[in-house]
XYZ file of C-alpha atoms in Angstrom:
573
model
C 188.459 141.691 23.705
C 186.781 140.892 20.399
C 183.196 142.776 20.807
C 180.813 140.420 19.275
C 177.840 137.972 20.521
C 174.449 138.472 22.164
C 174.719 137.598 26.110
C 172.117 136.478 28.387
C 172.494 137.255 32.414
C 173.214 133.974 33.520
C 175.896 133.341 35.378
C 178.901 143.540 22.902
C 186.660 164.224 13.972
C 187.065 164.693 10.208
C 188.758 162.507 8.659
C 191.805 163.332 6.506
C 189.447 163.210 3.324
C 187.103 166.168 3.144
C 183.758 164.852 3.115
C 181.139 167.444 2.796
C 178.523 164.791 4.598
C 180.034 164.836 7.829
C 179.349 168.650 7.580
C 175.708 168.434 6.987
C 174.456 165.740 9.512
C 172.758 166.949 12.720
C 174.216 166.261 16.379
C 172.959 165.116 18.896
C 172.205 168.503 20.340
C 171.380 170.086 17.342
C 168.678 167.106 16.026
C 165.076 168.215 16.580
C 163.813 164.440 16.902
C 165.233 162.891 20.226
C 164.495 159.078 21.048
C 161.784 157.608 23.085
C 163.705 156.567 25.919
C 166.587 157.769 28.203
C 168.324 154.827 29.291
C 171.027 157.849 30.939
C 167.880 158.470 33.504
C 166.789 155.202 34.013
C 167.873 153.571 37.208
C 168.443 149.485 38.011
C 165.485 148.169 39.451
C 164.796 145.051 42.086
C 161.548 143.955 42.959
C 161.530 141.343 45.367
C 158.979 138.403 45.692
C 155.344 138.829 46.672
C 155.069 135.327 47.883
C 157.881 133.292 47.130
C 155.828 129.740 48.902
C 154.057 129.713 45.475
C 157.292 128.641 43.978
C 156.537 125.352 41.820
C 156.706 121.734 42.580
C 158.842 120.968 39.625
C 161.682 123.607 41.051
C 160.857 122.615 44.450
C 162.094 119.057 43.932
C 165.417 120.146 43.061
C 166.898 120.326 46.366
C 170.728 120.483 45.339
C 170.533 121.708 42.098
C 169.744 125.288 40.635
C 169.001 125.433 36.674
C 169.644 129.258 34.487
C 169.342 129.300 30.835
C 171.442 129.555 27.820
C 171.281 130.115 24.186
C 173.183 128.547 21.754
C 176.358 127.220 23.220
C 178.935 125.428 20.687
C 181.236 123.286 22.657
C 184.147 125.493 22.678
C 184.931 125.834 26.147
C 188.816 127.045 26.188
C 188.987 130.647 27.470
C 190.603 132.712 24.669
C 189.878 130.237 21.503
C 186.322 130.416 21.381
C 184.183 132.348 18.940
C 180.719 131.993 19.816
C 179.627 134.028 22.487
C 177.492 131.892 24.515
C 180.321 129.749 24.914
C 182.239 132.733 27.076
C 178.879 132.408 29.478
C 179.346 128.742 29.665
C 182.764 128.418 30.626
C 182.491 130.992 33.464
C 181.814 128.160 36.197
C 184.494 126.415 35.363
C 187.666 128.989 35.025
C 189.124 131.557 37.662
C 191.041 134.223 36.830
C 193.506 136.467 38.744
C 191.825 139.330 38.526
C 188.205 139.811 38.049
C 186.403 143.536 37.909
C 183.027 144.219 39.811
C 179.801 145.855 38.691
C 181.339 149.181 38.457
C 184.283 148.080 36.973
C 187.335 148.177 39.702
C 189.645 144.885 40.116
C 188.835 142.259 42.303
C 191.173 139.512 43.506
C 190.245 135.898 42.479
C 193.554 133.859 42.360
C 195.548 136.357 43.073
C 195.203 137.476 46.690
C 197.294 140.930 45.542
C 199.513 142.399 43.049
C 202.099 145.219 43.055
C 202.552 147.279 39.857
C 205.568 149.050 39.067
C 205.394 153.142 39.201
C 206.444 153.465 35.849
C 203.329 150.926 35.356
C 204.979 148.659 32.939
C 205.635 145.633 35.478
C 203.398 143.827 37.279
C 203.256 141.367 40.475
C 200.940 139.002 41.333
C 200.667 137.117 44.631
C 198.576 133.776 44.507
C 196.415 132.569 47.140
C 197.933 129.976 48.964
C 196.946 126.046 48.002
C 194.510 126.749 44.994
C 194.397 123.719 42.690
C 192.289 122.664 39.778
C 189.225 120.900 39.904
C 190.892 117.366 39.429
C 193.109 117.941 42.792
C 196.477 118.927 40.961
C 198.490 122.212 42.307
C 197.486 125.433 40.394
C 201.119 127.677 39.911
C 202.757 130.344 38.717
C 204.003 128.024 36.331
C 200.217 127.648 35.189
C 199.470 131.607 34.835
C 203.362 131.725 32.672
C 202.058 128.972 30.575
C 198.748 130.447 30.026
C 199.868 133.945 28.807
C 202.799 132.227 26.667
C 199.964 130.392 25.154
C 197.925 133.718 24.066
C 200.955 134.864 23.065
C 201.954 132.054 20.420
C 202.230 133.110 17.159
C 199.747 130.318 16.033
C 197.236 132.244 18.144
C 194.458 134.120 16.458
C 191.753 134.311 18.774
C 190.436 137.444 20.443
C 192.701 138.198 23.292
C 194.497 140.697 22.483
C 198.237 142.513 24.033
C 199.264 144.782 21.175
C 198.376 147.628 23.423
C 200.681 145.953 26.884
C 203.199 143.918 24.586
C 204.880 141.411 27.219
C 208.617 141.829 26.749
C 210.042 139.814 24.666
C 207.246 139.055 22.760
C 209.026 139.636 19.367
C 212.145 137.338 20.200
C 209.438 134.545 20.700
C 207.204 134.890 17.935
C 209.276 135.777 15.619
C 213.030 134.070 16.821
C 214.448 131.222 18.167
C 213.431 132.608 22.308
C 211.598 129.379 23.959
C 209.685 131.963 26.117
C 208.780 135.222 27.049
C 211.647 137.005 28.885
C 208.715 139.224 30.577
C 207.613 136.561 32.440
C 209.299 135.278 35.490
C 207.948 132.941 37.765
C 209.227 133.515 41.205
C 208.362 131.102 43.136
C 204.961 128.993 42.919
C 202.631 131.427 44.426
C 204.187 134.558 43.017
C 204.796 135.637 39.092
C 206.248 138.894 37.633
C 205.073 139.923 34.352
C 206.990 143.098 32.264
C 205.087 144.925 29.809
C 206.465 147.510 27.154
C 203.466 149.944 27.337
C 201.282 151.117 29.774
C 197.964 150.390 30.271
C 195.273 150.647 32.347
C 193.871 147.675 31.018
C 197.079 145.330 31.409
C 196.380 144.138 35.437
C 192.847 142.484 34.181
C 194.543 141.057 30.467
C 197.323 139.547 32.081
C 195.538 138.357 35.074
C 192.885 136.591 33.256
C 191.750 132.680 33.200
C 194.483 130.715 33.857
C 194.524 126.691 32.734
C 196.753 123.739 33.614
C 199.749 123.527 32.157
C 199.873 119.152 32.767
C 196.364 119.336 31.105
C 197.023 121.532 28.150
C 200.793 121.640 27.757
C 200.792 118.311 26.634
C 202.119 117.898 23.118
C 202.997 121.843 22.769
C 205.182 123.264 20.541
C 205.575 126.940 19.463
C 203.221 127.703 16.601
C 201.409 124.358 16.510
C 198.119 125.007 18.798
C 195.706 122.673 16.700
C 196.134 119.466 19.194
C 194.017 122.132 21.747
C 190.930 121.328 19.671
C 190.862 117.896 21.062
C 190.428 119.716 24.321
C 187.643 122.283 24.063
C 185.363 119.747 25.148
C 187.506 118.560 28.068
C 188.217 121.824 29.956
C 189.724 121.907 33.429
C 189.392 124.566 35.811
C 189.646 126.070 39.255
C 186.516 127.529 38.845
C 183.623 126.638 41.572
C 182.024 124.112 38.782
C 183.457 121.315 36.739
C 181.520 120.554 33.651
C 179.889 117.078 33.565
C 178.664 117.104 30.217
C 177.529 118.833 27.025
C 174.556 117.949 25.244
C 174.588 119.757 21.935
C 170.934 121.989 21.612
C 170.259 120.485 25.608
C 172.273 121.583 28.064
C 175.262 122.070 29.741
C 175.635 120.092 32.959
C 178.429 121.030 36.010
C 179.031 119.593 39.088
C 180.442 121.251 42.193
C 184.509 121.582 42.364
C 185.513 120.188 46.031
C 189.109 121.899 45.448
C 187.442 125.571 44.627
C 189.424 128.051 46.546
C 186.362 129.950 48.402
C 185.034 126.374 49.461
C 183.127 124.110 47.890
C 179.492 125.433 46.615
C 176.459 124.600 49.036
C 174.504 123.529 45.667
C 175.687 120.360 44.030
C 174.638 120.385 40.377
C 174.322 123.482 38.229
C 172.647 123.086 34.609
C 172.318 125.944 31.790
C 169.327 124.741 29.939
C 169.707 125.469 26.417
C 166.318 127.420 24.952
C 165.561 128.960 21.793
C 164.597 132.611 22.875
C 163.322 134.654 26.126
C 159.766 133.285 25.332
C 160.865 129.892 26.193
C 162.665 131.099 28.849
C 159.589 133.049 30.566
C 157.615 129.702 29.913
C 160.179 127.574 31.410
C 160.308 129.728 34.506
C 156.891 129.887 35.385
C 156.635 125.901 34.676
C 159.833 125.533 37.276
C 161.850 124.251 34.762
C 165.017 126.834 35.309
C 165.241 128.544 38.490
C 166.508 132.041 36.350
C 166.780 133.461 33.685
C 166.988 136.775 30.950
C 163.667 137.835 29.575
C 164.615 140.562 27.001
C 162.978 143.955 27.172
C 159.212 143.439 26.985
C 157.922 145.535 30.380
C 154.456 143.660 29.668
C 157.076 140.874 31.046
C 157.297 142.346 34.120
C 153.646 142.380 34.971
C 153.364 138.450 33.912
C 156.621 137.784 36.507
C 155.089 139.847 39.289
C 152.106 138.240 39.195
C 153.883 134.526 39.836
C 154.592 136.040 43.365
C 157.717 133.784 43.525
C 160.125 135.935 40.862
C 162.340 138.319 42.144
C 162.542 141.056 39.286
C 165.687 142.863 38.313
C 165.490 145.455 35.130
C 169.403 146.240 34.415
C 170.728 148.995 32.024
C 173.022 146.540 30.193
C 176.646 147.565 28.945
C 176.227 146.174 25.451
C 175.664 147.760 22.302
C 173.638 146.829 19.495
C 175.035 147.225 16.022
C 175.209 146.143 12.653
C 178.574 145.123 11.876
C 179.897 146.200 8.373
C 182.898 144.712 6.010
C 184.884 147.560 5.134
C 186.730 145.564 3.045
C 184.049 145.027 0.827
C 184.915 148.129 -2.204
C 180.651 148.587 -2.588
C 181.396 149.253 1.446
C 184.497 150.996 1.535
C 183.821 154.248 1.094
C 182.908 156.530 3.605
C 179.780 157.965 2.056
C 178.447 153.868 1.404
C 178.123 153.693 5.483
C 176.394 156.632 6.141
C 174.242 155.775 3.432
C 173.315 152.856 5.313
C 173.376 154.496 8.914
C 170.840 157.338 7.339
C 168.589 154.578 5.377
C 167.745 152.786 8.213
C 164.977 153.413 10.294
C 166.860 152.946 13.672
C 164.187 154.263 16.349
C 161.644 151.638 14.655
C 163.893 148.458 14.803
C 164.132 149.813 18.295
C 160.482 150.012 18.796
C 160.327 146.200 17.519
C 162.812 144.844 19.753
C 162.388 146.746 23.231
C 158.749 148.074 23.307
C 159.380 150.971 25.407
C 163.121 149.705 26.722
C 165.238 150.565 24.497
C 167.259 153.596 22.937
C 168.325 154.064 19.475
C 172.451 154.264 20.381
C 174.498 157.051 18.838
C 177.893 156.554 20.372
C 180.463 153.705 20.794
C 179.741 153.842 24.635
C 177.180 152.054 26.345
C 174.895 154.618 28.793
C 176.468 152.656 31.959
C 179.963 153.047 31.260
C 181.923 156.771 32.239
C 183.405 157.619 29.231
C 179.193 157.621 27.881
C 178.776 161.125 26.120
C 177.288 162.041 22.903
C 178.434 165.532 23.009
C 179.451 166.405 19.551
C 178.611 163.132 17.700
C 176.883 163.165 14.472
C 173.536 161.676 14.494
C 171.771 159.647 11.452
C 168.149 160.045 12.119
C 166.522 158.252 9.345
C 166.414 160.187 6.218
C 166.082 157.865 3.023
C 166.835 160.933 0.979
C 170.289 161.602 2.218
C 170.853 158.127 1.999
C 169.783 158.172 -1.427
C 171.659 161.354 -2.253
C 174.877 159.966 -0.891
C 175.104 156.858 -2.865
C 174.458 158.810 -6.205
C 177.617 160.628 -5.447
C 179.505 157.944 -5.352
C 177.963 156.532 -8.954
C 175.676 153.689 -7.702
C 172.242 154.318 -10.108
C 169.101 152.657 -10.291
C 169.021 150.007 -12.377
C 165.495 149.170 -14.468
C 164.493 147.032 -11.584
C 165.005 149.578 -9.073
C 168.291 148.328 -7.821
C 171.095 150.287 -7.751
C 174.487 149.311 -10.205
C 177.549 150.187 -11.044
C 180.266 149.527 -13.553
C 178.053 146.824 -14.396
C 177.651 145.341 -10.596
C 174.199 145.798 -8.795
C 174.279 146.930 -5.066
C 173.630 143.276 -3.166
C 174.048 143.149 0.820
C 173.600 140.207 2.737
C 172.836 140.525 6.574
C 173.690 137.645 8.773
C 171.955 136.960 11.931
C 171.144 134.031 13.767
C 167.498 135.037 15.113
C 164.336 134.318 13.103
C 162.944 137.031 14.105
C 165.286 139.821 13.817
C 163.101 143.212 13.432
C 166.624 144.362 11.070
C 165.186 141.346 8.477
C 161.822 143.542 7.509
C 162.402 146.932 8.459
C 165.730 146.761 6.500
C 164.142 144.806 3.685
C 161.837 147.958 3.514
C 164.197 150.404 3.911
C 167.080 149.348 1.521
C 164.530 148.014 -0.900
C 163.000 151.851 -1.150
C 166.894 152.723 -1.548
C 167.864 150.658 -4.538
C 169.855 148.449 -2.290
C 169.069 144.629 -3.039
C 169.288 143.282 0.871
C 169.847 139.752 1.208
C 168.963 138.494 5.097
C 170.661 135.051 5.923
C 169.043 133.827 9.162
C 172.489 130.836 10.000
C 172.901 128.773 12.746
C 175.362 130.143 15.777
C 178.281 128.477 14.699
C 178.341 129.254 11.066
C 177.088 132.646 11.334
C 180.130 132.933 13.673
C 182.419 131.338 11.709
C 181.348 133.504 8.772
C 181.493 136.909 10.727
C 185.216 136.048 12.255
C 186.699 134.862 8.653
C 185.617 137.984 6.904
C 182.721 136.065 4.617
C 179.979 138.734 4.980
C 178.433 142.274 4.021
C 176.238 143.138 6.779
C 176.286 141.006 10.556
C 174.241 141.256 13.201
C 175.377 141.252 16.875
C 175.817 142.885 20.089
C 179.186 143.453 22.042
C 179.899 141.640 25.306
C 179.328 143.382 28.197
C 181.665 146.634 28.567
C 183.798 147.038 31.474
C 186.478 149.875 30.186
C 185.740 152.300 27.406
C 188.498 150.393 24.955
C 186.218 147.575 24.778
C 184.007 148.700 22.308
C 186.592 150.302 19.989
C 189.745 148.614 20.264
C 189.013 146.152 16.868
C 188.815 149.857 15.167
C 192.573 150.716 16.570
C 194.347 147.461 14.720
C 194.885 145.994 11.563
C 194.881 142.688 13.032
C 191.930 140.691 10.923
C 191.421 138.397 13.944
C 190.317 141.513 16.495
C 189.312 144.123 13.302
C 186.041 141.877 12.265
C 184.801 145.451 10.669
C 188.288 145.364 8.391
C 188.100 149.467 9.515
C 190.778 151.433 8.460
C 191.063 155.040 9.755
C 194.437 156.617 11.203
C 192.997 159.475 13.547
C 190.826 156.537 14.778
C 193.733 154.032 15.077
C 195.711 157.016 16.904
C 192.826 157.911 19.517
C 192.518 154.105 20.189
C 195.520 154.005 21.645
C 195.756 156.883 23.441
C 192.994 155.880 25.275
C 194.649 152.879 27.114
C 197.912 155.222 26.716
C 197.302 157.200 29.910
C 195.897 155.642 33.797
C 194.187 159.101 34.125
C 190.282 158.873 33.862
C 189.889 162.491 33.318
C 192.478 162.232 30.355
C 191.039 159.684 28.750
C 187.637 160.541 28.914
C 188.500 163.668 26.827
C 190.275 160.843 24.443
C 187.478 159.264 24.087
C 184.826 161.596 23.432
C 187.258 162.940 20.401
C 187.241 159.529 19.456
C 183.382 159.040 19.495
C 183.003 161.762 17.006
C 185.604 160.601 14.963
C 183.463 157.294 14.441
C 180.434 159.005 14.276
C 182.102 160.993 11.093
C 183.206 157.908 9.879
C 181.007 154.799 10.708
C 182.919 151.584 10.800
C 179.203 150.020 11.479
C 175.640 150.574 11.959
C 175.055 151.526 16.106
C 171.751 150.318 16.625
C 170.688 150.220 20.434
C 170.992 150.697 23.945
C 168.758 148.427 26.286
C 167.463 147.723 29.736
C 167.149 143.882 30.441
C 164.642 142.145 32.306
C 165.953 139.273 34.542
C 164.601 137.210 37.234
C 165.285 134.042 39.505
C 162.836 131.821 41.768
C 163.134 133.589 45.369
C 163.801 129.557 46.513
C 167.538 130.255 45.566
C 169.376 132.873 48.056
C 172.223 134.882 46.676
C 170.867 135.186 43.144
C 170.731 138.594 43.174
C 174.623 139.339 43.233
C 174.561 136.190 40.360
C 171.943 138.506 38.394
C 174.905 140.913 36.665
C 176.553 138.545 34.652
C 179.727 140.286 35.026
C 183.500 138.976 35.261
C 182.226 138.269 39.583
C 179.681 135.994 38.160
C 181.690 132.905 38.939
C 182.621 133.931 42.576
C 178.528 134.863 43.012
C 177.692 131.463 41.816
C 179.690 129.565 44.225
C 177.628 131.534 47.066
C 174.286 130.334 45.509
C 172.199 128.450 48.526
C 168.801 127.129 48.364
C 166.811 127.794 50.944
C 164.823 125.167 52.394
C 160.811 125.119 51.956
């Protein structure tokens, strides 16, 4: 999956040339300076309600519907062609996949009841529950799921689902020939598909069980390689999902109504709204007015004290799965270089920008593993503490000197970075101002709205990009853009063969123990050879309004949010 956007719980070796840098940086054994927290030691919290009758009147009234908060949604609500982020949290309601994967990660059936996989693990069976439909009545298929993955698989498809690393057979004879299908896809009978792969990978049962969509709703007017008629469609999106969306009010909301034809029953509440807001502080004030019923609350612990004292907020503080980072464009030459990134990685004062952001929650991150997932190690990694001298050092090597105004050129071009971000109040905006500016580096912040900043990161169009991953399930989430030389998944435009190699090894192998051995080669491999700028771990502080009973299975946001939120009930005062 592309690893980009910033989500809210509602429902992110040496290398061939012989650097001497890589040689000198500390570890993160070796560093003398460690960072302020441990998110490895801190444990998931819940604190239930005090007092949950001092829930407000304005949530009170709202008897059949429960209200969470949003973002910055964009209207794109098509699993696998949207781009912002917030969009993936809205359409959860509304689609079911085949397979989902719990907190910690395992598969879970949705659609499909079961599946069988092959013991050379290249084919793959899956059984679908028996009379699942969409939310407008019509039969749900194995026809549906074929259509869907032929879809993702048209060679008009750039979005960020990606199967270079499963490769459905036949997928060359229908991108590139005259096939009408994939031969690796055979429909059995209605409630039963076989799917072939080329490679295994422990990844393939979730990526080829994912969202499926109608084939009568969205196969109209297909044809192999033409996919722009789908655009008319992103705001009409149909489901099996426990919601079906109502309607979309741009910079408002985003209004669903219960689906009568959801597999595990209808949902006991009615009407579900994501309230759009501009930032956690709205969100806190919202919540204790009883305007949204839960919501995230970032990673302020003064936050928790203000939420216990409401008596009717149930707490949870989550070590989240993302990763904070500054994305870089390798493919810009100032950029390209080795050297040029850990410049930037050593210039900037990490552990502050930290500070800023989490107060106390947060941890400067050193590896391309978030602390939750089991591949997490730093053993070995090289660690860029901030030291504006090395920084400084590095990019005189490679011929970038001050200028009389301070700034850096070279062969007549002055060192200019822009950073894109879509938050005001970004702590990266001043501390790297400071920073860079001390470095000779003229940085250029561009605070855009979601959907151009998004647009801009996926075409390529920037220096520097703020953003966190999605949530991590599987270790290959966070690295597999650095594995391909597909523009569409690579955002970073990284380049690196031992990288490229240790990418797919990891999803080469079903053993755990293997691959975590991959991976942790592969971590210091990227730590040698930055493709970005890892900036933080975090815990998250979430709540909900103790009036709504189930919420706190809804609170992890993960691929089980949609099957939580059709269990939602609200309890009667």
């Amino acid at each position: 999956m592309r690893t980009k956007q910033g989500l809210v719980v509602v429902v992110a070796a040496a290398l061939a040339l012989a650097l001497p840098l890589g040689a000198c940086a500390a570890t993160a054994e070796d560093s003398p300076t460690a960072p302020q927290a441990d998110l490895t030691t801190l444990r998931d919290e819940v604190i239930p309600a005090t007092d949950p009758g001092r829930s407000p009147a304005n949530a009170n009234r709202r008897t059949d519907t429960f209200v969470s908060m949003i973002l910055k949604p964009g209207g794109v609500f098509l699993p696998g062609f949207y781009e912002n982020g917030w969009d993936g949290n809205a359409i959860v309601p509304i689609f079911a996949s085949l397979v989902v994967r719990d907190e910690s990660g395992q598969p879970k059936p949705d659609l499909a009841e079961s599946w069988e996989i092959s013991p050379d693990n290249l084919t793959y069976t899956y059984h679908l529950r028996d009379g699942l439909t969409f939310s407008d009545g019509s039969p749900l298929t194995a026809d549906d799921v074929a259509f869907t993955l032929t879809l993702l698989n048209d060679p008009a498809y750039s979005g960020y689902i990606d199967f270079s690393d499963i490769v459905i057979a036949g997928t060359d004879e229908f991108r590139n020939g005259d096939a009408p299908g994939l031969s690796g896809i055979t429909v059995i009978d209605p409630r039963t598909i076989t799917i072939t792969t080329e490679r295994p990978n422990p990844l393939a049962l979730t990526i080829l069980g994912g969202p499926v969509i109608s084939k009568a709703h969205y196969g109209k007017g297909y044809a192999k390689g033409k996919l722009d008629y789908l655009r008319d469609l992103y705001a009409k999106p149909l489901g099996a999902g426990p919601y079906q969306l109502d309607r979309f009010v741009e910079g408002q909301e985003v209004r669903y109504t219960a689906n009568p034809h959801y597999y595990g029953g209808q949902p006991p509440i009615a009407h579900l709204i994501y309230k759009v807001l501009p930032s956690t502080d709205a969100a806190l004030q919202n919540f204790q007015n009883g305007d949204i019923d839960q919501g995230g609350f970032g990673s302020d612990p003064a936050v928790i004290d203000e939420l216990k004292e409401l008596g009717y907020a149930t707490i949870n503080t989550r070590v989240i799965p993302d990763i904070g980072q500054i994305w870089v464009n390798n493919s810009n030459p100032a950029l390209a270089p080795t050297q040029a990134r850990q410049a930037l990685n050593y210039g900037l004062d990490r552990q502050q920008i930290v500070d800023a952001r989490f107060k106390g929650l947060g941890q400067v991150a050193d590896t391309y593993a978030a602390p939750p997932l089991w591949s997490y190690t730093t053993e070995g990694v090289t660690r860029y503490d901030f030291d504006p001298d090395r920084a400084g050092q590095l990019l005189d090597e490679l011929g970038w000197v001050r200028g009389a105004d301070g700034i850096r050129e070279k062969d007549g071009k002055k060192l200019t970075l822009s950073y894109i971000t879509t938050k005001p109040d970004d702590p990266v905006i001043p501390i790297g101002e400071q920073n860079y500016t001390a470095l000779g580096i003229d940085f250029v912040p561009e605070v855009l709205d979601s959907n151009t900043a998004f647009a801009r990161f996926n075409s390529g169009d920037y220096d520097l990009a703020g953003f966190r991953t999605e949530g991590l399930a599987d270790p290959d989430d966070a690295v597999r853009e650095f594995g391909t030389n597909d523009p569409n998944i690579n955002l970073s435009r990284y380049r690196n063969p031992e990288v490229t190699r240790l990418v797919a090894a990891g999803v080469g192998t079903f053993d755990e123990a293997e691959r975590k051995k991959i991976y942790a080669e592969l971590y210091q491999r990227l730590s040698e050879d930055p493709p970005t700028i890892l900036l933080d771990y975090r815990k998250s502080i979430s709540a909900y309004n103790a009036r709504v009973e189930g919420a706190d299975a809804f609170r992890t946001g993960g691929e089980d949010a949609a099957q939580a939120l059709a269990k939602l009930k609200i309890r009667s005062s």
